[in-house]
CSV table of C-alpha atoms and ligand atoms in Angstrom, one decimal:
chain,number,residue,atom,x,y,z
A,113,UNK,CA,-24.3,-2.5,-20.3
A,114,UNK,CA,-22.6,-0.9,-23.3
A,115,UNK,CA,-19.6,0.8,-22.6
A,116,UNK,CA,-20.5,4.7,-22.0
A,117,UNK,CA,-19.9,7.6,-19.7
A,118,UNK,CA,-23.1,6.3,-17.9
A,119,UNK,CA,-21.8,2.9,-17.5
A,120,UNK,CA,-18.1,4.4,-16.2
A,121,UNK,CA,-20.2,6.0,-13.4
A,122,UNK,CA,-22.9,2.8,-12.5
A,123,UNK,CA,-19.9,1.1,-12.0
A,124,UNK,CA,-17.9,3.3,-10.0
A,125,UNK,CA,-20.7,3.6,-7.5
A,126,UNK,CA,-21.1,0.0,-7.3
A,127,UNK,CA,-17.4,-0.5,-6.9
A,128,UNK,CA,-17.5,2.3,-4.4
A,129,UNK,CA,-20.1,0.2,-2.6
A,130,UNK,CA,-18.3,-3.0,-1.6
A,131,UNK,CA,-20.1,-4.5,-4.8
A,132,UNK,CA,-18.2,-6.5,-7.7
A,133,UNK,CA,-18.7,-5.7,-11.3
A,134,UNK,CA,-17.7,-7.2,-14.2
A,135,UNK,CA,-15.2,-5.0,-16.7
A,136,UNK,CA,-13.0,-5.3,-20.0
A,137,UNK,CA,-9.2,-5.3,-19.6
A,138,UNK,CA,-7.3,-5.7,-22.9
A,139,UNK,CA,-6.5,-9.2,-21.7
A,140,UNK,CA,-9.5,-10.8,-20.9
A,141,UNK,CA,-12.8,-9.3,-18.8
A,142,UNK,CA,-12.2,-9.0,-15.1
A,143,UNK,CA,-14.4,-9.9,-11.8
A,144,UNK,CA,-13.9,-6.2,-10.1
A,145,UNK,CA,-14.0,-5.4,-6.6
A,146,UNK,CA,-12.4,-2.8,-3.8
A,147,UNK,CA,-8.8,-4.2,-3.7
A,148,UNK,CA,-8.7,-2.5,-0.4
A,149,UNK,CA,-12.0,-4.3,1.1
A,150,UNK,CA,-11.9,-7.9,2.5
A,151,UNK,CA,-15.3,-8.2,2.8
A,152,UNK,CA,-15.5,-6.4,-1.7
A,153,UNK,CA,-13.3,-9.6,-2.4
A,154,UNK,CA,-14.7,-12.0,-0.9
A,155,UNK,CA,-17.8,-11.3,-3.1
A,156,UNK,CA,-15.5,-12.0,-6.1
A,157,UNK,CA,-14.5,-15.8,-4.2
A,158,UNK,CA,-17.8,-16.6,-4.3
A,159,UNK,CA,-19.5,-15.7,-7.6
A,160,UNK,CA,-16.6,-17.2,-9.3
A,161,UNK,CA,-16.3,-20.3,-6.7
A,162,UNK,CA,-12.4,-19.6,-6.3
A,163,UNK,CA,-10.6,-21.7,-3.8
A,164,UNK,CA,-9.4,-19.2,-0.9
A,165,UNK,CA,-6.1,-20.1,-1.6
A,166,UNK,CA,-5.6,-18.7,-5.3
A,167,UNK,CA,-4.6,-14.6,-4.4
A,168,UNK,CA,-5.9,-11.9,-6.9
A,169,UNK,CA,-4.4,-9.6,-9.0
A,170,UNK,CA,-5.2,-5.9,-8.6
A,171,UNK,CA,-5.3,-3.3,-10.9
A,172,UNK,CA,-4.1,0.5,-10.7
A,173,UNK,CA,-4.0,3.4,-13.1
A,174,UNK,CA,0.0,3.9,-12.5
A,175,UNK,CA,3.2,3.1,-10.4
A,176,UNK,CA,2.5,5.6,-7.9
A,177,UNK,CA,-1.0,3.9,-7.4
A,178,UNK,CA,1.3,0.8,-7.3
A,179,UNK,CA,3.6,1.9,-4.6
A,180,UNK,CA,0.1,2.3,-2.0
A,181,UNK,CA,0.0,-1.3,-2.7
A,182,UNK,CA,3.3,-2.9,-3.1
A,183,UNK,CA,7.5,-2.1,-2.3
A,184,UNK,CA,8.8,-1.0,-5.4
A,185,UNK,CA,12.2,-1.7,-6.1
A,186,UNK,CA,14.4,0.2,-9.2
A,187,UNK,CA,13.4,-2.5,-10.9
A,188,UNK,CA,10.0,-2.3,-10.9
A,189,UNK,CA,9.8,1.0,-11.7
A,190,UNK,CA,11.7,0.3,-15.2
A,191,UNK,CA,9.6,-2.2,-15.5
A,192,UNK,CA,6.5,-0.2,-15.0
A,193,UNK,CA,7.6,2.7,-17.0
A,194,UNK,CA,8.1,0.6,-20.2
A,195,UNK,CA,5.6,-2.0,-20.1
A,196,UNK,CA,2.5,-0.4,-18.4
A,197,UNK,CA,-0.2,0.1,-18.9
A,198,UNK,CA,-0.3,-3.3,-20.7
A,199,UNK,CA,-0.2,-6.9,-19.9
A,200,UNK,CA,2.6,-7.2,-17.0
A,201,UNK,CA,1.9,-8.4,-13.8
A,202,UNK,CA,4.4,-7.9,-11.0
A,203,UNK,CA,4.7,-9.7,-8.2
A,204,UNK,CA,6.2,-8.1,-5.4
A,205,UNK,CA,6.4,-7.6,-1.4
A,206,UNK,CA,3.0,-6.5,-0.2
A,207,UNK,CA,2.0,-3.4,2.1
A,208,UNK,CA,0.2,-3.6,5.3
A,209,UNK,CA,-3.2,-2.0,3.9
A,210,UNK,CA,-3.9,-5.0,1.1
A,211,UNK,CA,-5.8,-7.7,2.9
A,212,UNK,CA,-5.1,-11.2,3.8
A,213,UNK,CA,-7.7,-12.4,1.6
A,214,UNK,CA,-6.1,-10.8,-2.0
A,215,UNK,CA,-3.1,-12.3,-1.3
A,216,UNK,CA,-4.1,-15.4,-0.2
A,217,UNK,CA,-1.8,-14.8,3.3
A,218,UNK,CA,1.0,-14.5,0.9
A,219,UNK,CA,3.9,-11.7,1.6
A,220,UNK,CA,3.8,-10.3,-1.9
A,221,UNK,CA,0.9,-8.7,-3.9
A,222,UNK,CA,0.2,-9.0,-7.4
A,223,UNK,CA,-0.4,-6.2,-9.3
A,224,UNK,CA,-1.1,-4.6,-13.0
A,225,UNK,CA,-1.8,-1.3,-14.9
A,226,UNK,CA,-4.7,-2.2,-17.5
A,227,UNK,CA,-4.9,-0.3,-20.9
A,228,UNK,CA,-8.4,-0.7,-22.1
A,229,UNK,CA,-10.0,2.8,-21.4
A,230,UNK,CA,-12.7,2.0,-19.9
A,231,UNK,CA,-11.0,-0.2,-17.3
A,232,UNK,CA,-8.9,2.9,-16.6
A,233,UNK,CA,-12.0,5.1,-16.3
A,234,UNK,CA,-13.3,3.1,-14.2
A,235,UNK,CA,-10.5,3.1,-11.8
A,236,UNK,CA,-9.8,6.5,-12.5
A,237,UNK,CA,-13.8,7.2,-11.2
A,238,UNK,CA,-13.4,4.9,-8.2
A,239,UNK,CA,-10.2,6.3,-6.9
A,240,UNK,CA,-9.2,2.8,-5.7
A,241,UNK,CA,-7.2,-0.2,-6.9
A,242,UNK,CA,-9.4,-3.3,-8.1
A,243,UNK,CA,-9.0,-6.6,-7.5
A,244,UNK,CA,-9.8,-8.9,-10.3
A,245,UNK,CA,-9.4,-12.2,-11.4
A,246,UNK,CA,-10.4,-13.2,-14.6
A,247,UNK,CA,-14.4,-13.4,-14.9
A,248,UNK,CA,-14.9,-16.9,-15.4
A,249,UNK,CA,-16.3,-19.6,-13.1
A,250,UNK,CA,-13.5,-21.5,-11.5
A,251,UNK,CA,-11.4,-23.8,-13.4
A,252,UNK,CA,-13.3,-22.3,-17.1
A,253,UNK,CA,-11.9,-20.7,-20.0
A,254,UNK,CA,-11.3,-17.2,-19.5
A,255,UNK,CA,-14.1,-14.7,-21.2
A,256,UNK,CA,-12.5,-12.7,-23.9
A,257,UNK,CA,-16.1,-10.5,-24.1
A,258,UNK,CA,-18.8,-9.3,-22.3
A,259,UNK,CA,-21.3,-12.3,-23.6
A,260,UNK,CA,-19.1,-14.8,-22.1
A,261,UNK,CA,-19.4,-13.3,-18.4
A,262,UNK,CA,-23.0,-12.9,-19.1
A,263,UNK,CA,-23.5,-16.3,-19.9
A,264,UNK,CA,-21.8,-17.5,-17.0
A,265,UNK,CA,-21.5,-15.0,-14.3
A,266,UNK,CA,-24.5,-12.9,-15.4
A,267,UNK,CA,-26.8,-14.0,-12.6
A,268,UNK,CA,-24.4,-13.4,-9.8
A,269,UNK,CA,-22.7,-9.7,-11.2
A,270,UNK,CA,-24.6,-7.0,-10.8
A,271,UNK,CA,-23.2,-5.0,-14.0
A,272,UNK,CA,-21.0,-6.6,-17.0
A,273,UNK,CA,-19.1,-3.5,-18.5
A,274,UNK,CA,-19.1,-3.8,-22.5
A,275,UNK,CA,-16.4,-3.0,-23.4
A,276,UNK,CA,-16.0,-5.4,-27.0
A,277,UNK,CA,-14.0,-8.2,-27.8
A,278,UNK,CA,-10.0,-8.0,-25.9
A,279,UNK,CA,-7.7,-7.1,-28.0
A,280,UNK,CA,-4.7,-9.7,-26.8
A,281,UNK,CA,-7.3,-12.9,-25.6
A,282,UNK,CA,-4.5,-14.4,-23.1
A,283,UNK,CA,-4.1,-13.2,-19.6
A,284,UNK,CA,-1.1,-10.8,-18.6
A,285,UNK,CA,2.3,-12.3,-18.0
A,286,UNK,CA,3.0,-12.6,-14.1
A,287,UNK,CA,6.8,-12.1,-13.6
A,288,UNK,CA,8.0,-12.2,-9.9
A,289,UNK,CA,10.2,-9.8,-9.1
A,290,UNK,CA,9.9,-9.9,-5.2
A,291,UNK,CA,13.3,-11.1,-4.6
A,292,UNK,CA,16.0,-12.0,-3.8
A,293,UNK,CA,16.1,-14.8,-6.8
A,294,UNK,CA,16.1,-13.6,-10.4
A,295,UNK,CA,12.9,-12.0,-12.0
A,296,UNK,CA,11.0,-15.0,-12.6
A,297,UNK,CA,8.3,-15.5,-14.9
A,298,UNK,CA,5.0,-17.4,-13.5
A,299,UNK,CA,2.7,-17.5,-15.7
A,300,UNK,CA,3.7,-16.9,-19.5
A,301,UNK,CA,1.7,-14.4,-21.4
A,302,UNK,CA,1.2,-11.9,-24.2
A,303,UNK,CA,4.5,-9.9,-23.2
A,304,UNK,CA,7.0,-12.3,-23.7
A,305,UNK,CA,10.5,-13.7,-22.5
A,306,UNK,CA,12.0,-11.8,-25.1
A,307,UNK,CA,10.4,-8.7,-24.2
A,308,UNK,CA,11.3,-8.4,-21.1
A,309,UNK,CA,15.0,-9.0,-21.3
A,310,UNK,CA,16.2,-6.3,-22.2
A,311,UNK,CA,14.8,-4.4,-18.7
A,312,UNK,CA,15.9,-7.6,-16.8
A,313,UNK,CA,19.3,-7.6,-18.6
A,314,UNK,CA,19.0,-11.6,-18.9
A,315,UNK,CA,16.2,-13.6,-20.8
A,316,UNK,CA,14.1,-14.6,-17.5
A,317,UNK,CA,12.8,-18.3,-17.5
A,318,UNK,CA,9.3,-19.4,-16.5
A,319,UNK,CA,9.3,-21.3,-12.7
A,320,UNK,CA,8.9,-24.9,-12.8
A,321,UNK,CA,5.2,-26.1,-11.6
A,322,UNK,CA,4.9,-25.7,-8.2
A,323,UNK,CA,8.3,-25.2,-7.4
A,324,UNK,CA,9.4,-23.2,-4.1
A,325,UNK,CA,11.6,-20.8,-4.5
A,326,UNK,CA,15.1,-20.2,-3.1
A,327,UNK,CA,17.4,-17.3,-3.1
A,328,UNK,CA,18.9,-18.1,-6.6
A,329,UNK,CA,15.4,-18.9,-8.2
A,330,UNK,CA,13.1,-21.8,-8.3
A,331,UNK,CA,14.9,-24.8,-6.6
A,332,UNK,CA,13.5,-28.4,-7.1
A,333,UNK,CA,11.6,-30.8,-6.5
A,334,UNK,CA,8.6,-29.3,-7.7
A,335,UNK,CA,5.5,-30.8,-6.2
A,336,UNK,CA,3.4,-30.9,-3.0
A,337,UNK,CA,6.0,-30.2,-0.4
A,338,UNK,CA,6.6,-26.9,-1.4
A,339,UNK,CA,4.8,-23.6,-1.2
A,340,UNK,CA,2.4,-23.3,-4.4
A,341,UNK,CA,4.3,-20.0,-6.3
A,342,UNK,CA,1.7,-19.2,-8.6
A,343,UNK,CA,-1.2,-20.7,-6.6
A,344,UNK,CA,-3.3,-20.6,-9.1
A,345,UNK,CA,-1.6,-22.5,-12.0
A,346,UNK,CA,-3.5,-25.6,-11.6
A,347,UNK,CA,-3.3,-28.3,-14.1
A,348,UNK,CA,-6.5,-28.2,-15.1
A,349,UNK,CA,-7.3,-24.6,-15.3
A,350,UNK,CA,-8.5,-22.7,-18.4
A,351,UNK,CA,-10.0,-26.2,-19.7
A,352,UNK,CA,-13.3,-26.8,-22.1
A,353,UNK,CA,-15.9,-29.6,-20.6
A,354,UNK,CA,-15.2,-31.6,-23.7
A,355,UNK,CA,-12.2,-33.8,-23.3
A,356,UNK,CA,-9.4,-32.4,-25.7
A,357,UNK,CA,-6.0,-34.0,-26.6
A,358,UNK,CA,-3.1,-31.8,-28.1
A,359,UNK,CA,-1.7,-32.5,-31.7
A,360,UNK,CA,1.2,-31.0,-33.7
A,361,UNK,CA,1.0,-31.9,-37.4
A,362,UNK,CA,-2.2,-33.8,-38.2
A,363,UNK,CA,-4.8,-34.9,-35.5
A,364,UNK,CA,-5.7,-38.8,-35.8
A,365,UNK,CA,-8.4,-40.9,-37.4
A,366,UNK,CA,-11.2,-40.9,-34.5
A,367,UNK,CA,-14.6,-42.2,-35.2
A,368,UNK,CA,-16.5,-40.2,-32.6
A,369,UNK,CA,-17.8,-37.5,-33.1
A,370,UNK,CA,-15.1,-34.9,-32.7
A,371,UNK,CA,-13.6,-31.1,-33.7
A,372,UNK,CA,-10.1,-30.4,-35.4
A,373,UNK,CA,-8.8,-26.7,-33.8
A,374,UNK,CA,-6.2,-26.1,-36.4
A,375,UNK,CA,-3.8,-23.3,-35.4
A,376,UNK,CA,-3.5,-22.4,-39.2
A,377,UNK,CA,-6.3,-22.5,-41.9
A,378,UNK,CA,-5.7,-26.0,-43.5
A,379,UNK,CA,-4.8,-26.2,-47.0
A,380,UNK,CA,-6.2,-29.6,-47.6
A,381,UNK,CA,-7.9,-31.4,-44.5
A,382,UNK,CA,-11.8,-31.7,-44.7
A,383,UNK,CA,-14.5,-31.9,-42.3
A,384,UNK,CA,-16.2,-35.2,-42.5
A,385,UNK,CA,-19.3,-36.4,-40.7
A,386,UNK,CA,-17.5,-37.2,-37.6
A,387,UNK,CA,-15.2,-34.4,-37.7
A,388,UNK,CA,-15.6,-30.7,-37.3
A,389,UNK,CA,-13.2,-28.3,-38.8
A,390,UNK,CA,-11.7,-25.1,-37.1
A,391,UNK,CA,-8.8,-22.8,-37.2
A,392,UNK,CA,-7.8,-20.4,-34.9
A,393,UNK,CA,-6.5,-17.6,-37.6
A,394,UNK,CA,-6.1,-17.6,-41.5
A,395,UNK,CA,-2.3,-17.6,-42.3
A,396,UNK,CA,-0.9,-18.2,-39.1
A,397,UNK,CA,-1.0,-14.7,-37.4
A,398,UNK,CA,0.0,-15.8,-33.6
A,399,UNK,CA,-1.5,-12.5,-32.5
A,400,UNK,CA,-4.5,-13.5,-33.9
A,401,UNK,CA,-4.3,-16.8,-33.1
A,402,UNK,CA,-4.2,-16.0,-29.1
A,403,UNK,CA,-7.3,-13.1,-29.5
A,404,UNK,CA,-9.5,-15.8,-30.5
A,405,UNK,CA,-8.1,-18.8,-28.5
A,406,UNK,CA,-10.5,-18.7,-25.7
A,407,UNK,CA,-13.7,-18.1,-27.7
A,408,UNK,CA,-12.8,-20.7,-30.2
A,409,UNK,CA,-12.9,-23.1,-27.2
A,410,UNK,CA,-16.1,-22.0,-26.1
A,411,UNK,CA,-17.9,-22.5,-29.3
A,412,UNK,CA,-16.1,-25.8,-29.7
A,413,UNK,CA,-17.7,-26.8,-25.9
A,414,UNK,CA,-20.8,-25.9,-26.9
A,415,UNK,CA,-20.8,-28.6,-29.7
A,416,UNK,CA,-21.5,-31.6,-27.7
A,417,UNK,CA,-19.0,-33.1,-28.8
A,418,UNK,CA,-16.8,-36.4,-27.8
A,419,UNK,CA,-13.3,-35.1,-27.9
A,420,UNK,CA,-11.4,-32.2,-28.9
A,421,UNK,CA,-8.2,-32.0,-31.0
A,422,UNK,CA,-6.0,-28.8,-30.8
A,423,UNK,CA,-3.4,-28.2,-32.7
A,424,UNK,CA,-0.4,-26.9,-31.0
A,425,UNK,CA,1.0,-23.2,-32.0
A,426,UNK,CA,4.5,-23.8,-33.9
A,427,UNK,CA,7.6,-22.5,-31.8
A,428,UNK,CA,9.0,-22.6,-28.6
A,429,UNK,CA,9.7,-19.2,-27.7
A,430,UNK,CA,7.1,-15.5,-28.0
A,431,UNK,CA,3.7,-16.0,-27.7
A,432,UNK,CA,3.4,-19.6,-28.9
A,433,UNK,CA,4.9,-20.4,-26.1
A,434,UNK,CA,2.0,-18.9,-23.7
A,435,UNK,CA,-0.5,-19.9,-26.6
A,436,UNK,CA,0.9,-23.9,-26.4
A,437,UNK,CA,0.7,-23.5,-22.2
A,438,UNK,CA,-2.8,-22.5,-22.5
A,439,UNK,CA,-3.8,-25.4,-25.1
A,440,UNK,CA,-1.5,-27.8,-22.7
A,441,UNK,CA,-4.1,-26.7,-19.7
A,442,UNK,CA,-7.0,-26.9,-22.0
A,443,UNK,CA,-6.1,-30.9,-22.4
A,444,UNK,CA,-4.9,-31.5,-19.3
A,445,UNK,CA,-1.6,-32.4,-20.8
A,446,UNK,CA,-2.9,-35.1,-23.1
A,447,UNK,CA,-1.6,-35.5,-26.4
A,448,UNK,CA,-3.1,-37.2,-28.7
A,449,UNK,CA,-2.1,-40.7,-30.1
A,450,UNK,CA,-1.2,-41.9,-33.8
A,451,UNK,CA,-1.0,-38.7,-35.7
A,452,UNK,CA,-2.5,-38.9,-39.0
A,453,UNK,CA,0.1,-38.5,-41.7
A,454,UNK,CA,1.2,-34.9,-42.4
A,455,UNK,CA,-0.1,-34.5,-46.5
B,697,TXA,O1,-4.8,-10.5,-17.5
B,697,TXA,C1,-5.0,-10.8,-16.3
B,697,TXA,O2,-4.1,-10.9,-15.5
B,697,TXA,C2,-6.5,-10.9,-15.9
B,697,TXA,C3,-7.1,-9.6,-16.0
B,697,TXA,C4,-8.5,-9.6,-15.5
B,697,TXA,O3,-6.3,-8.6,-15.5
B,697,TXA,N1,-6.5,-11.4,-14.6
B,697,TXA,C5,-6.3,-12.7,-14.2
B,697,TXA,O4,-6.5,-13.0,-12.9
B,697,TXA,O5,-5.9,-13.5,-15.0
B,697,TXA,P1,-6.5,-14.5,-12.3
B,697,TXA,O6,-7.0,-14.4,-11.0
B,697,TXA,O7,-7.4,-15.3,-13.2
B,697,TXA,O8,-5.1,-15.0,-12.3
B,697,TXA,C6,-4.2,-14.4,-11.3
B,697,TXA,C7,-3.0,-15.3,-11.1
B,697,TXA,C8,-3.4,-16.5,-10.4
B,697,TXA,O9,-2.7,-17.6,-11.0
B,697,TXA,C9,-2.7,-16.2,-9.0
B,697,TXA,O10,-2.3,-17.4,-8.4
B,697,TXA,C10,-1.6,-15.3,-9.4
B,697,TXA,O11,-2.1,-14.5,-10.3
B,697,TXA,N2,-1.1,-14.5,-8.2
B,697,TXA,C11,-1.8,-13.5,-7.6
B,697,TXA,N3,-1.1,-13.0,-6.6
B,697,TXA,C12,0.0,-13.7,-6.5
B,697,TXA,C13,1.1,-13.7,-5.6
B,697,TXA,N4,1.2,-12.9,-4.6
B,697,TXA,N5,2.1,-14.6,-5.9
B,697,TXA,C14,2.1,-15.4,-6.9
B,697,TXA,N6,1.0,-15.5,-7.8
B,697,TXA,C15,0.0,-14.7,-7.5
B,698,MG,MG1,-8.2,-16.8,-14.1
């Protein structure tokens, strides 16, 4: 349903209901339910086939809406008041009301301040905070519009929100700030490292895989034996059916039929009959590049295909670095072997 003061109102009622809806943030369409309802969210674990284990972010028009939810600390206040609404999730200690299942039976609750209006009239309708993952099946790329829930989700949602394509494409930034180790980042995002440091006062760095977490930060070994941080940072997670291998400079000869995801319009390499030719933005725009990441994927998935190249996003640091993390999931950390030569 379009986007309108109709659809603000269907969906509120729903929401109001113990029903789950389907809406726009700016970073990619949400899976919407009663944050405060156990029996809303479980709704949201099954449409999407989420593991129970993977705890939901919710969403709230503002810090004081925050505060029913979560302890806030000095810290996350500043935080709050410069980056929301926008694309900052915080993680911190949980109150009693949010139930087990949001959380996943963790202490601390996630939660972020959406910008896209209609997200916000929606909550602001409601009255309640919304839990929402991102509205994909399980394990898929992230939708970054309204057809992409539809396609997927549309036979298990009982109203997708239109609210056009999101304006950043790449889910929020999760930085942990429930103490008592150093703001940590989980999950890297459209705000960035460098963004953040000057609230943090230091340039915060992203927690190892899996690593638990000790009072000075993430302490090793990462791996099974210790409690997942991010629960939901799977390997393979934001991934395209098609096999895909990562390349820098030039993907390699294949003779399968395959697609080339350039990060940058090529200047010279061609399409041939085996290969198809993409880029993800015309002179290198990394803003651009990360709005039309996920649906690039899609189309490429839909190809039928053998394999997928993708080019990685030059840099270390901003948001190539979140842009390269997302292309790393989308291969399954494969990179491809025997790069072609550069020109
Ligand atoms: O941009 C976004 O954040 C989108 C839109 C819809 O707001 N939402 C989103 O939700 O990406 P989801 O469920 O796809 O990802 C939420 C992530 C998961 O990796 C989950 O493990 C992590 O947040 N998370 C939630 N609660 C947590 C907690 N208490 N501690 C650590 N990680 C948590
Ligand atoms: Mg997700």
């Amino acid at each position: 349903m379009a986007g309108s003061p109709e659809a603000v109102a269907q969906a509120a009622r729903l929401l109001l209901d113990g029903q789950i809806v389907a809406l726009p943030t700016e970073t990619v369409y949400g899976l919407a339910a009663n944050a405060l309802s156990s029996r809303a969210c479980t709704a949201i674990f099954k449409a999407k086939g989420r593991p129970l284990e993977d705890p939901l972010i919710c969403h709230v028009l503002d810090a004081n809406a925050a505060e029913q939810l979560a302890v806030l600390t000095p810290l996350a206040r500043a935080l709050m008041e410069r980056f929301w609404p926008g694309p900052l999730t915080l993680i911190m200690p949980k109150r009693a009301c949010v139930p087990k299942i949001v959380t996943a039976g963790l202490p601390t609750v996630a939660v972020r301040s959406p910008a896209h209006p209609l997200m916000r009239s929606v909550l602001a309708a409601c009255g309640l905070p919304l839990a929402a993952p991102s509205a994909n099946p399980f394990g898929y790329i992230s939708p970054t519009c309204a057809q992409h829930v539809w396609e997927q989700l549309g036979d298990r949602v009982p109203l997708i929100v239109d609210g056009g394509p999101c304006a950043l494409g790449l889910e929020s930034t999760i930085l942990d700030i429930s103490g008592p180790h150093p703001a940590v980042i989980l999950r890297l995002g459209p705000l960035t490292a460098e963004q953040l440091e000057p609230v943090l006062g230091f340039l915060p760095q992203v927690a190892p895989k899996n690593a638990p977490m000790g009072p000075a930060g993430p302490v090793g070994p990462a791996g099974p034996a210790g409690p997942l941080i991010a629960p939901g940072l799977l390997e393979r997670h934001y991934s395209p059916k098609c096999p895909a291998s990562l390349f820098s400079q030039m993907p390699p000869v294949d003779t399968r039929p395959h697609a080339c995801l350039f990060f940058k319009k090529p200047a010279k390499y061609l399409p041939s009959a085996n290969c198809r030719v993409f880029w993800l933005s015309e002179d290198g725009d990394v803003h651009v590049a990360a709005q039309r990441l996920y649906a690039q994927l899609r189309i490429l998935d839909t190809l039928g295909l053998q394999h997928l190249y993708l080019q990685q996003a030059p840099g270390a640091d901003g948001l190539s670095s979140a842009i390269n993390e997302r292309l790393g999931r989308a291969c399954s950390g494969n990179i491809a072997e025997n790069e072609g030569p550069s020109d």
